[in-house]
mmCIF file of C-alpha atoms in Angstrom:
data_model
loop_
_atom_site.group_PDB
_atom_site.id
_atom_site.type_symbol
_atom_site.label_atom_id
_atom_site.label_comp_id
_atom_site.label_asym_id
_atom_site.label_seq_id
_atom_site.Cartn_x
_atom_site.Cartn_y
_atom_site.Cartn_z
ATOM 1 C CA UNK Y 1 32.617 -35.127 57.125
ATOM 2 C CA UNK Y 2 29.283 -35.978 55.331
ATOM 3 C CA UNK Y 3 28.475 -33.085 52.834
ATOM 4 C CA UNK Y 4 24.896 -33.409 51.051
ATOM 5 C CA UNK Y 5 25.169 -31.021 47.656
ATOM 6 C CA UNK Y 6 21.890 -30.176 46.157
ATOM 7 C CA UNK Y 7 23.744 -29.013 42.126
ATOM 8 C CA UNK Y 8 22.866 -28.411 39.016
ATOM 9 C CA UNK Y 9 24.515 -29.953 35.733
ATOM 10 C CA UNK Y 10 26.644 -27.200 35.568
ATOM 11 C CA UNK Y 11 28.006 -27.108 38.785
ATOM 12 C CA UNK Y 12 28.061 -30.527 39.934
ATOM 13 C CA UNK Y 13 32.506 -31.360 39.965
ATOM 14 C CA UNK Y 14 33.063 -27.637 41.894
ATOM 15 C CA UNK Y 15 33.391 -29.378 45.137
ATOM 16 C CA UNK Y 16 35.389 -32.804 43.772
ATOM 17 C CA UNK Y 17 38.855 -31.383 44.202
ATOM 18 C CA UNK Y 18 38.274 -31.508 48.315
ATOM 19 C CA UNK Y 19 38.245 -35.065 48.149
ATOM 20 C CA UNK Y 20 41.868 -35.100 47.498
ATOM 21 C CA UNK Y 21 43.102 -32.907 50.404
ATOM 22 C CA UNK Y 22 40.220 -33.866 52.831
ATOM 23 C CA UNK Y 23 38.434 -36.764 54.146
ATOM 24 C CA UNK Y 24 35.306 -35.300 53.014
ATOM 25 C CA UNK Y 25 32.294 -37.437 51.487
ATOM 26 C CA UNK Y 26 29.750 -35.528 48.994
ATOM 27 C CA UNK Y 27 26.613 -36.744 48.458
ATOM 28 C CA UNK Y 28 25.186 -35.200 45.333
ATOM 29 C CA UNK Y 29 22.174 -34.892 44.423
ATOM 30 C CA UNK Y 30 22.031 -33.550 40.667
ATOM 31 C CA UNK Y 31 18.947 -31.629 38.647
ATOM 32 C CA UNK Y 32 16.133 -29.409 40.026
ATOM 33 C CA UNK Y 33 14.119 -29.023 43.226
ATOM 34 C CA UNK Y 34 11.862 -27.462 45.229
ATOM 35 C CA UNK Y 35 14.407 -26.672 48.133
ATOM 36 C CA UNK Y 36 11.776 -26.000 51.086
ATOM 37 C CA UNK Y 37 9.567 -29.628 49.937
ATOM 38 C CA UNK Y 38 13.159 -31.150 49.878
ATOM 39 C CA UNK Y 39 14.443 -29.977 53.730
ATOM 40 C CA UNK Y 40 10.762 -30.357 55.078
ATOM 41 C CA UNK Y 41 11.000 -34.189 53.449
ATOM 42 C CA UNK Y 42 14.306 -35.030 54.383
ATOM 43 C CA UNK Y 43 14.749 -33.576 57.408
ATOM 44 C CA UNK Y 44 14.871 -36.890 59.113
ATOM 45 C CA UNK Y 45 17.236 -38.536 57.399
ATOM 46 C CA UNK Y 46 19.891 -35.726 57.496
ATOM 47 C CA UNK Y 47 21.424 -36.915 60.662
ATOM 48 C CA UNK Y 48 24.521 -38.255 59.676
ATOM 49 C CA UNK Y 49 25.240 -34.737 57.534
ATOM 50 C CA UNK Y 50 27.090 -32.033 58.756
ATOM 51 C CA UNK Y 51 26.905 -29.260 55.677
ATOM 52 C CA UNK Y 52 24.234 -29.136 53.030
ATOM 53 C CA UNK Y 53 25.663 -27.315 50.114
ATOM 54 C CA UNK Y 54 23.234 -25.335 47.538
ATOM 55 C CA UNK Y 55 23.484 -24.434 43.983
ATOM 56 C CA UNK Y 56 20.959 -21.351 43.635
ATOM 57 C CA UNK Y 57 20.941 -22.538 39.764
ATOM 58 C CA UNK Y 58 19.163 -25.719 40.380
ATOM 59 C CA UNK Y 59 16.094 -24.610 42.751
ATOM 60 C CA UNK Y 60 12.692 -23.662 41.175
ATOM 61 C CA UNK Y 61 11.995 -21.201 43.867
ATOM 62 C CA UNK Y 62 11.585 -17.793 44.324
ATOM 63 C CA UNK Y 63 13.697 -16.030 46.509
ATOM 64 C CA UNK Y 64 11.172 -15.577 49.232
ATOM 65 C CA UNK Y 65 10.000 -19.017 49.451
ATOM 66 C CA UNK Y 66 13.698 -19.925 49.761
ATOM 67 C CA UNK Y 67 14.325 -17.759 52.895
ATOM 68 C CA UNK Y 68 11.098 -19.327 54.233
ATOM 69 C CA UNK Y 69 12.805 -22.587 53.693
ATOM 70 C CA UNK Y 70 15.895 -21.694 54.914
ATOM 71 C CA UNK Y 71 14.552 -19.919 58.154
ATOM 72 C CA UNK Y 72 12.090 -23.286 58.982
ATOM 73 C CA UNK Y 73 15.484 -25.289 58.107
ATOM 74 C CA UNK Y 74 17.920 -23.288 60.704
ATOM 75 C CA UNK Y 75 14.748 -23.604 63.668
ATOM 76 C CA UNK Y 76 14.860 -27.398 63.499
ATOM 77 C CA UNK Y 77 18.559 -28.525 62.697
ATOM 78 C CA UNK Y 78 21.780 -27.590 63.625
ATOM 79 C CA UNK Y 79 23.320 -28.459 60.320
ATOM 80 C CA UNK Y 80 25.976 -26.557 58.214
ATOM 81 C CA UNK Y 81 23.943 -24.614 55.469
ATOM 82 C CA UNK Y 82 26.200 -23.342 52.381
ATOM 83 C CA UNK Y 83 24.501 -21.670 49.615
ATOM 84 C CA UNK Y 84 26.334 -21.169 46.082
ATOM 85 C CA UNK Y 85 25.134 -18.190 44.436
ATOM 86 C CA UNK Y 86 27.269 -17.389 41.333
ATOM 87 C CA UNK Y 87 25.312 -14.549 39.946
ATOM 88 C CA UNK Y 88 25.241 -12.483 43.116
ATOM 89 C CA UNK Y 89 21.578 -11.660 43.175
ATOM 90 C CA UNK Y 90 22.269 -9.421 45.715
ATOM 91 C CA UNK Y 91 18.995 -9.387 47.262
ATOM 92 C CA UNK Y 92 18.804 -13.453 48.178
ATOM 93 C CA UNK Y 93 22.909 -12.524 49.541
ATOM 94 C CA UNK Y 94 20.955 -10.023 51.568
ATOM 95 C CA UNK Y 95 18.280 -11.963 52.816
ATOM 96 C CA UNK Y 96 20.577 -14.795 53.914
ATOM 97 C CA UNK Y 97 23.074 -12.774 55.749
ATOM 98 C CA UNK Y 98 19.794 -11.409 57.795
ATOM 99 C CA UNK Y 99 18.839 -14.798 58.988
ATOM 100 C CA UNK Y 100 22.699 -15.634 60.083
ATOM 101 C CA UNK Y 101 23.988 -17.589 57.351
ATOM 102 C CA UNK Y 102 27.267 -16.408 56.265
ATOM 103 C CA UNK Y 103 28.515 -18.925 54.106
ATOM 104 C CA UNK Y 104 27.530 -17.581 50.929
ATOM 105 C CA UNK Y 105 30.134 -18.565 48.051
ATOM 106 C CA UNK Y 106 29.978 -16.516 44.750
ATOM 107 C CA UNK Y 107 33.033 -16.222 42.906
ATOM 108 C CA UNK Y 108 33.314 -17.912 39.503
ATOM 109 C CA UNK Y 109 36.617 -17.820 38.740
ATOM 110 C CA UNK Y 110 38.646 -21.519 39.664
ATOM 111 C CA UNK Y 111 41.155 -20.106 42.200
ATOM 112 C CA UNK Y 112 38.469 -17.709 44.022
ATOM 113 C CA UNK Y 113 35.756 -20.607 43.663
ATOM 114 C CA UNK Y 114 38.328 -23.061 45.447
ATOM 115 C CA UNK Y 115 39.520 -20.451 48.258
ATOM 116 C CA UNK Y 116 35.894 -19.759 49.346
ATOM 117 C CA UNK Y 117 34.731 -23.329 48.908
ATOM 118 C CA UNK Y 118 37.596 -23.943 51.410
ATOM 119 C CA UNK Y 119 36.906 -21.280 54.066
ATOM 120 C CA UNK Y 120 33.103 -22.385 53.849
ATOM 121 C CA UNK Y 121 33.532 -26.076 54.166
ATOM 122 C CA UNK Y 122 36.726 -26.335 56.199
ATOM 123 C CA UNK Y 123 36.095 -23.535 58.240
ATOM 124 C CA UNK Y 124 33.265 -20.978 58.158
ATOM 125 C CA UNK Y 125 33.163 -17.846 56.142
ATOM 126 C CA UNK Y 126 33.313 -14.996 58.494
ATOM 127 C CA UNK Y 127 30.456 -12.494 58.919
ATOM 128 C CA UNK Y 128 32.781 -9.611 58.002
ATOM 129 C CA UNK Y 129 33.849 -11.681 54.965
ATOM 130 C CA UNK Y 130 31.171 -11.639 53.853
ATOM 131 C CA UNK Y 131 29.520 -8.287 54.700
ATOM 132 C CA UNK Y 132 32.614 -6.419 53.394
ATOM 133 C CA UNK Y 133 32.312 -8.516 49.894
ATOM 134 C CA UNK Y 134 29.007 -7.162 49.758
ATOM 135 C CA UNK Y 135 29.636 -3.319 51.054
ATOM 136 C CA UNK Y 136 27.273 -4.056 54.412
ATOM 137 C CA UNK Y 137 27.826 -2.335 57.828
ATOM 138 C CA UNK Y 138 27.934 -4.988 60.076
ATOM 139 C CA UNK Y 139 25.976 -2.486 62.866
ATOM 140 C CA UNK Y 140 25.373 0.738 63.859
ATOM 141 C CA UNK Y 141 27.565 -0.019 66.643
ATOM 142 C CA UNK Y 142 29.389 -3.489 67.544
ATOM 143 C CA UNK Y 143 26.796 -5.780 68.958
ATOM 144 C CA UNK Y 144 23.720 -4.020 68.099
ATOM 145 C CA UNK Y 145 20.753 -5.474 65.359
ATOM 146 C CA UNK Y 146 18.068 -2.731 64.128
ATOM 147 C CA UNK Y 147 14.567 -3.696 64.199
ATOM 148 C CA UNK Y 148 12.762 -1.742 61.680
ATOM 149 C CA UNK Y 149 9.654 -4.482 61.500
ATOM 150 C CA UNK Y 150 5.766 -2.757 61.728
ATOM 151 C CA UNK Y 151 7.443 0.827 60.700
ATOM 152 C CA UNK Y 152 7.411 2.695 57.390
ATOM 153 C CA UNK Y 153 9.995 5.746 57.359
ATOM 154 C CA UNK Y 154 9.687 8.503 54.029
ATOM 155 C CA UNK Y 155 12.705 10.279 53.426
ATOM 156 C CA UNK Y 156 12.879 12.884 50.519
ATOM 157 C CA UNK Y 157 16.115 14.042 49.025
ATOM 158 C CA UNK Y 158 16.369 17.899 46.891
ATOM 159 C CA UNK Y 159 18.904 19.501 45.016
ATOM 160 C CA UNK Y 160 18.872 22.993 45.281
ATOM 161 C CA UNK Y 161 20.386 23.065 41.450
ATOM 162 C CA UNK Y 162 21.395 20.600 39.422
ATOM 163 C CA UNK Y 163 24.547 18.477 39.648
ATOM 164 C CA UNK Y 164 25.129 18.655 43.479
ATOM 165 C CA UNK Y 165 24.804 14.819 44.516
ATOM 166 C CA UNK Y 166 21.508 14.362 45.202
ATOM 167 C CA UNK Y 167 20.850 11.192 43.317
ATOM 168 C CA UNK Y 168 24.135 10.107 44.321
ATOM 169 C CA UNK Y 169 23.028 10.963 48.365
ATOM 170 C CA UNK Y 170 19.754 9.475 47.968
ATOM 171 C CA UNK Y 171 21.287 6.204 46.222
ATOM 172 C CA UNK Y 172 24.041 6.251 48.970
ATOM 173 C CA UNK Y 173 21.842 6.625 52.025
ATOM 174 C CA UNK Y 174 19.413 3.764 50.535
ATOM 175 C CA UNK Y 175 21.814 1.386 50.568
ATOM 176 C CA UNK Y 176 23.479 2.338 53.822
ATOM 177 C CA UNK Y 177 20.088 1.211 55.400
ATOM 178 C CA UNK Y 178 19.256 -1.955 53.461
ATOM 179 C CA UNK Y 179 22.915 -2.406 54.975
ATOM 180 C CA UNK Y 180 21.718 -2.158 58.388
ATOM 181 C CA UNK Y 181 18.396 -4.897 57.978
ATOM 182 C CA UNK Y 182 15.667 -2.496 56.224
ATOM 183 C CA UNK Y 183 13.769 -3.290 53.687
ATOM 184 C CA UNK Y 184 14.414 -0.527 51.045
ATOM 185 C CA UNK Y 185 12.619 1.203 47.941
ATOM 186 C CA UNK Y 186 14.313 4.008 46.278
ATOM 187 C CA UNK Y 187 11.841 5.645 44.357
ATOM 188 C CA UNK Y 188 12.796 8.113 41.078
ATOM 189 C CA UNK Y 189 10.656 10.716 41.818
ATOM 190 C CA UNK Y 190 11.440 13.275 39.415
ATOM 191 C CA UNK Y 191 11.593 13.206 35.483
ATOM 192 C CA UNK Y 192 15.335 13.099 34.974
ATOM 193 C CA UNK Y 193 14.909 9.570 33.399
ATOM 194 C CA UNK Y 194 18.494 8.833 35.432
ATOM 195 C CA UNK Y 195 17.278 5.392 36.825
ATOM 196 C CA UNK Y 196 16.747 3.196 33.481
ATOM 197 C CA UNK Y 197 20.696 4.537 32.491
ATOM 198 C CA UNK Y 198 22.381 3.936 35.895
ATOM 199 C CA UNK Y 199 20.396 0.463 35.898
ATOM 200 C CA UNK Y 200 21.338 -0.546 32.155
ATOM 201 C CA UNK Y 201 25.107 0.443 33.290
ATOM 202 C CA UNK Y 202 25.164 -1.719 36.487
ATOM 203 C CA UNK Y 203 23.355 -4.574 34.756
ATOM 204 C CA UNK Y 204 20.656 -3.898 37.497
ATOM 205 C CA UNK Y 205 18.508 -7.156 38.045
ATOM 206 C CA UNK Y 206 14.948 -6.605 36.863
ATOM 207 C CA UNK Y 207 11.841 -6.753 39.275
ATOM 208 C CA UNK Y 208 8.913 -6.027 37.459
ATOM 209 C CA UNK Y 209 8.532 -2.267 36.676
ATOM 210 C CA UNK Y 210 11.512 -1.653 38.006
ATOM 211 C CA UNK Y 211 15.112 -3.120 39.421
ATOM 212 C CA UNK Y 212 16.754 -5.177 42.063
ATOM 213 C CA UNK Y 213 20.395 -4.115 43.043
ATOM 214 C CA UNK Y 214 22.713 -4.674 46.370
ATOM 215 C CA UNK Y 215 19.625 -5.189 48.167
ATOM 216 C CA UNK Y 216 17.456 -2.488 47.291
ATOM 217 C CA UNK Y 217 14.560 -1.806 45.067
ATOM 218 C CA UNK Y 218 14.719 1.056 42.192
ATOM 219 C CA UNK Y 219 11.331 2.092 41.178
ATOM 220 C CA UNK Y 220 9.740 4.619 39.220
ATOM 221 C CA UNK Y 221 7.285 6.695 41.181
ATOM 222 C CA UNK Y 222 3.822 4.986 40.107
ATOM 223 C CA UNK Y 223 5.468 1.644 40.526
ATOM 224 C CA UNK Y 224 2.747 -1.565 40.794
ATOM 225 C CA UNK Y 225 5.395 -3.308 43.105
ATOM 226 C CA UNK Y 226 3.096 -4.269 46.040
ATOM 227 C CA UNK Y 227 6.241 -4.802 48.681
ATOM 228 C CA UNK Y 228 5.582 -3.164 51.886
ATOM 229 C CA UNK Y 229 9.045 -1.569 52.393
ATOM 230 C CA UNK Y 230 10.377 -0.549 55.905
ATOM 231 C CA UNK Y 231 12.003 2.659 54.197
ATOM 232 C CA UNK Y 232 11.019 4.452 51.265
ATOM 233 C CA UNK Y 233 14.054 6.766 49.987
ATOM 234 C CA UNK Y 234 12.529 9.319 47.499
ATOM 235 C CA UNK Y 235 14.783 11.329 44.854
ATOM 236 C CA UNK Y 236 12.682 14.842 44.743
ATOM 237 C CA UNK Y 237 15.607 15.964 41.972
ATOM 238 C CA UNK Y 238 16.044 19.635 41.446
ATOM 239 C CA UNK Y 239 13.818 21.986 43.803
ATOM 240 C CA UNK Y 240 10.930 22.765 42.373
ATOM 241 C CA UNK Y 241 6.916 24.027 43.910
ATOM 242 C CA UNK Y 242 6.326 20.269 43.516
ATOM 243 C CA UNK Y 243 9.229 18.984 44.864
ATOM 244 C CA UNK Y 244 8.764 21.242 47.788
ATOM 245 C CA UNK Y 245 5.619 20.094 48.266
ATOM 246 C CA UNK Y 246 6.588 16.098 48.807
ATOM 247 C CA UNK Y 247 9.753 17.426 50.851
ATOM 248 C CA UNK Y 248 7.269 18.805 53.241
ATOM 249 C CA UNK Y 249 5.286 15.609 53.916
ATOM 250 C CA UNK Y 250 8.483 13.365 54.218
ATOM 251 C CA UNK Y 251 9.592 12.386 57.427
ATOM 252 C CA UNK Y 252 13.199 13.076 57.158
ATOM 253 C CA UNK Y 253 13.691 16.227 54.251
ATOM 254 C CA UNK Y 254 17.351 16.497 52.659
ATOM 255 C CA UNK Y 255 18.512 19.211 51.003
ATOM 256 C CA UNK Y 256 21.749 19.273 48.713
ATOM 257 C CA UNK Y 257 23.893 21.944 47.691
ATOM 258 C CA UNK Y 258 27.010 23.491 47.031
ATOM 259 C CA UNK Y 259 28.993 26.158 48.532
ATOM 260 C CA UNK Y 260 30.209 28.305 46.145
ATOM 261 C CA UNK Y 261 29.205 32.045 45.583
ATOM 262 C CA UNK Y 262 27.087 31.502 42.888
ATOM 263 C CA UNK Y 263 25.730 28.427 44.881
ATOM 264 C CA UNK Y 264 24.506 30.033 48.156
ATOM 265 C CA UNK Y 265 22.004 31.704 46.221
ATOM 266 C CA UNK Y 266 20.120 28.905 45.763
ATOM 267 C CA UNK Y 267 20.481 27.504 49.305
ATOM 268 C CA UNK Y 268 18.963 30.995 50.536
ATOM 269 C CA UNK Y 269 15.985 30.527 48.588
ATOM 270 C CA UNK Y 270 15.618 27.378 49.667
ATOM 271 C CA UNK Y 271 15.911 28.732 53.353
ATOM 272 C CA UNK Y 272 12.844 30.838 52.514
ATOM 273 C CA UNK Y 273 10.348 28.171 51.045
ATOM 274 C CA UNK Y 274 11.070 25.794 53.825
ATOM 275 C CA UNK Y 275 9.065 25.822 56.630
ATOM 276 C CA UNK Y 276 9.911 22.751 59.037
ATOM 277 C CA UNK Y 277 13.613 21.278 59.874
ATOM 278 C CA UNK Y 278 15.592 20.143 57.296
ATOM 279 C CA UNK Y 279 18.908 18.082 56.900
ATOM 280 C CA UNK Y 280 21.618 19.853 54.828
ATOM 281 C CA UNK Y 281 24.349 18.326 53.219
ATOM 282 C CA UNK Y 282 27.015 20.583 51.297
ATOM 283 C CA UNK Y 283 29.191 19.535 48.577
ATOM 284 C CA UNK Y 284 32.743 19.309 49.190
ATOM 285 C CA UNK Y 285 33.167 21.895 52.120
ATOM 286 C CA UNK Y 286 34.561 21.790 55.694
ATOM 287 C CA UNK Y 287 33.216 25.376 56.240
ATOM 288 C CA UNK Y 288 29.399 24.329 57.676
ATOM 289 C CA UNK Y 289 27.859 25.241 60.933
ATOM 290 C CA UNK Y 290 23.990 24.018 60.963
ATOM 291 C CA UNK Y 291 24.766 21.179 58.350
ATOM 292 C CA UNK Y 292 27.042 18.029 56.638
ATOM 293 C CA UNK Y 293 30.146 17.826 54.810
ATOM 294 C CA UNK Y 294 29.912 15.632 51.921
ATOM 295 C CA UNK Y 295 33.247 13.986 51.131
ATOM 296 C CA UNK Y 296 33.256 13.056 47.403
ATOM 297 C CA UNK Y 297 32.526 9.499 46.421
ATOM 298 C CA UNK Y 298 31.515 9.083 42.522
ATOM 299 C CA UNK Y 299 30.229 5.191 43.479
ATOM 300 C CA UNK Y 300 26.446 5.618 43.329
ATOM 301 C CA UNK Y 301 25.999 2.915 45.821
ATOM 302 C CA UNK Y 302 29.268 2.898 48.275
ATOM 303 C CA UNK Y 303 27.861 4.681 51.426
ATOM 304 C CA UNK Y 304 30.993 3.964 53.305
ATOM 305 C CA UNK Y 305 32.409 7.225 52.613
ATOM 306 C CA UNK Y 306 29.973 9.164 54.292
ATOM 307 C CA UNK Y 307 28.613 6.319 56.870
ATOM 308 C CA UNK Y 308 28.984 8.884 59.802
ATOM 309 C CA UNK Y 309 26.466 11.335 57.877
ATOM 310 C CA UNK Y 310 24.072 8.896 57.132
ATOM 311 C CA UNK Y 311 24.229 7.370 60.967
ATOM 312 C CA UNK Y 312 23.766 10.684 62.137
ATOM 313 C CA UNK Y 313 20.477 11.499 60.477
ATOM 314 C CA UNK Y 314 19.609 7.649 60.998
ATOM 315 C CA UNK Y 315 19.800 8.802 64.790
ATOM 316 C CA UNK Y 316 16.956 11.476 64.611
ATOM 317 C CA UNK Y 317 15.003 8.554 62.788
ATOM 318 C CA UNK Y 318 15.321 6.390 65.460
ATOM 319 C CA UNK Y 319 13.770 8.741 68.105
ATOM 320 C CA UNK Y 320 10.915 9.911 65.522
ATOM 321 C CA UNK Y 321 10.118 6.273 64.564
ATOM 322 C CA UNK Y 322 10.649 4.538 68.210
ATOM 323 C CA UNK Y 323 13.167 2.130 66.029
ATOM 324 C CA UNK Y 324 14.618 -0.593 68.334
ATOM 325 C CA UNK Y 325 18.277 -1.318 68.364
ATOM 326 C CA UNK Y 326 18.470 -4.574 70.774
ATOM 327 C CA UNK Y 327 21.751 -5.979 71.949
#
């Protein structure tokens, strides 16, 4: 087997110790490059190849022109492509897994390096490999792919009072559908000032005046970002005249609150300002007849807990938006 490794310095002996359990010949090519001039030039001479191995350190691209590359790539050659991305930028992980490529290796540490070098090279890393690694859904239901191209869904998300989840819903449901192949903004829309601290704690990745984390984008409301998302997630914080205001001109309103005595009160008001249908999802109680249970999950970004809520309400978007989900 005839493996072509594009490497930095840094990473250039990772793959060596394969050569002593497998008839495997690396061809490395060491320093930096311009990854879609490299494929587009070489793509002729790549015949007797069966895996090209990348190093995300040693490519001068963005991450966009790198999918670009990859996607032209995959349309003309059948070849093996293994990318090694030890920092986890989470959107490029993302990106890849939506154009089929599965074979994503990003440990650091020796043992975990070797083992996925291994299932990568010898084998092939398994979609739910890697989708689990990275806390993705692998579909709506088995066998199905959403299509959210051409549409642009606004959901808002309210507390009715502080401290009942609703940063932690509207966090939650943003990444359950970059998870399911949307492009996703949530946007801080409120003055809590919660963003910068939950970004600094999770060593968020920075994207201009805002933050790049398991596939989504965290913005500030007035952001300059000029991405068209497919789904813009807005936290609305505690309910307010002006919060009530955006809830009304969302697509898909969420309301959060609690169930205790001195909690209902708020809910009721609530009841009375809104005019239109909303989504209501309760904190912590099995006791609900016209809304959701919200089991508690303190991880800001692990919708797994409450996947059947958020593929519930992903349902009614789906028949407002004409969504396709294609076999």
């Amino acid at each position: 087997m005839v493996v072509l490794y594009l490497t930095s310095k840094v990473h250039m002996n990772i793959l060596d110790f394969l050569k002593e359990k497998e008839e495997l010949v690396i061809q490395k090519y060491v320093g930096e490059f311009d990854l879609k001039d490299f494929l587009s030039k070489s793509i002729q001479r790549l015949g007797h190849v069966q895996a090209i191995v990348v190093d995300r350190i040693c490519l001068i691209n963005t991450e966009e022109i790198i999918i670009d590359a990859i996607r032209a790539f995959k349309s003309l050659s059948k070849i093996k492509i293994v990318f090694y991305i030890p920092n986890e930028e989470q959107s490029l992980v993302h990106e890849l897994i939506g154009l089929g490529i599965f074979n994503i290796i990003t440990e650091s540490e020796v043992d975990k390096l070797k083992k996925e070098i291994e299932m990568c090279l010898l084998e092939d890393m398994t979609e739910k490999y890697i989708k689990d690694k990275f806390d993705l859904v692998h579909d709506i239901k088995e066998g199905t792919l959403i299509d959210f191209k051409g549409k642009q869904i606004t959901i808002g998300v309210v507390g009715a009072q502080h401290r009942v989840g609703t940063t932690t819903v509207t966090m939650q449901f943003a990444c359950y559908l970059s998870s399911i192949g949307a492009k996703v903004s949530y946007v801080e829309a409120n003055d809590s000032g919660h963003m910068k601290l939950i970004a600094e704690h999770y060593e968020m990745e920075k994207n201009g005046d805002g933050y790049l984390y398991k596939g989504v984008a965290f913005e500030p409301l007035n952001s300059k970002n000029e991405t068209e998302f497919e789904c813009i997630v807005y936290d609305l914080g505690v309910f307010s005249k002006k919060a009530l205001v955006a809830l009304e001109n969302v697509q898909i309103p969420i309301v959060c609150g609690g169930d205790k005595a001195f909690e209902q009160n708020y809910m009721e008001v609530i009841n009375k300002e809104i005019v239109n249908h909303y989504f209501k999802i309760i904190n912590f109680s099995e006791d609900i007849k016209d809304g959701y249970y919200l089991k508690f999950e303190p991880c800001l970004f692990r919708f797994r807990t409450n996947k059947d809520i958020f593929e519930d309400i992903f349902t009614h978007i789906q028949s407002h938006n004409k969504i396709i989900v294609s076999h």
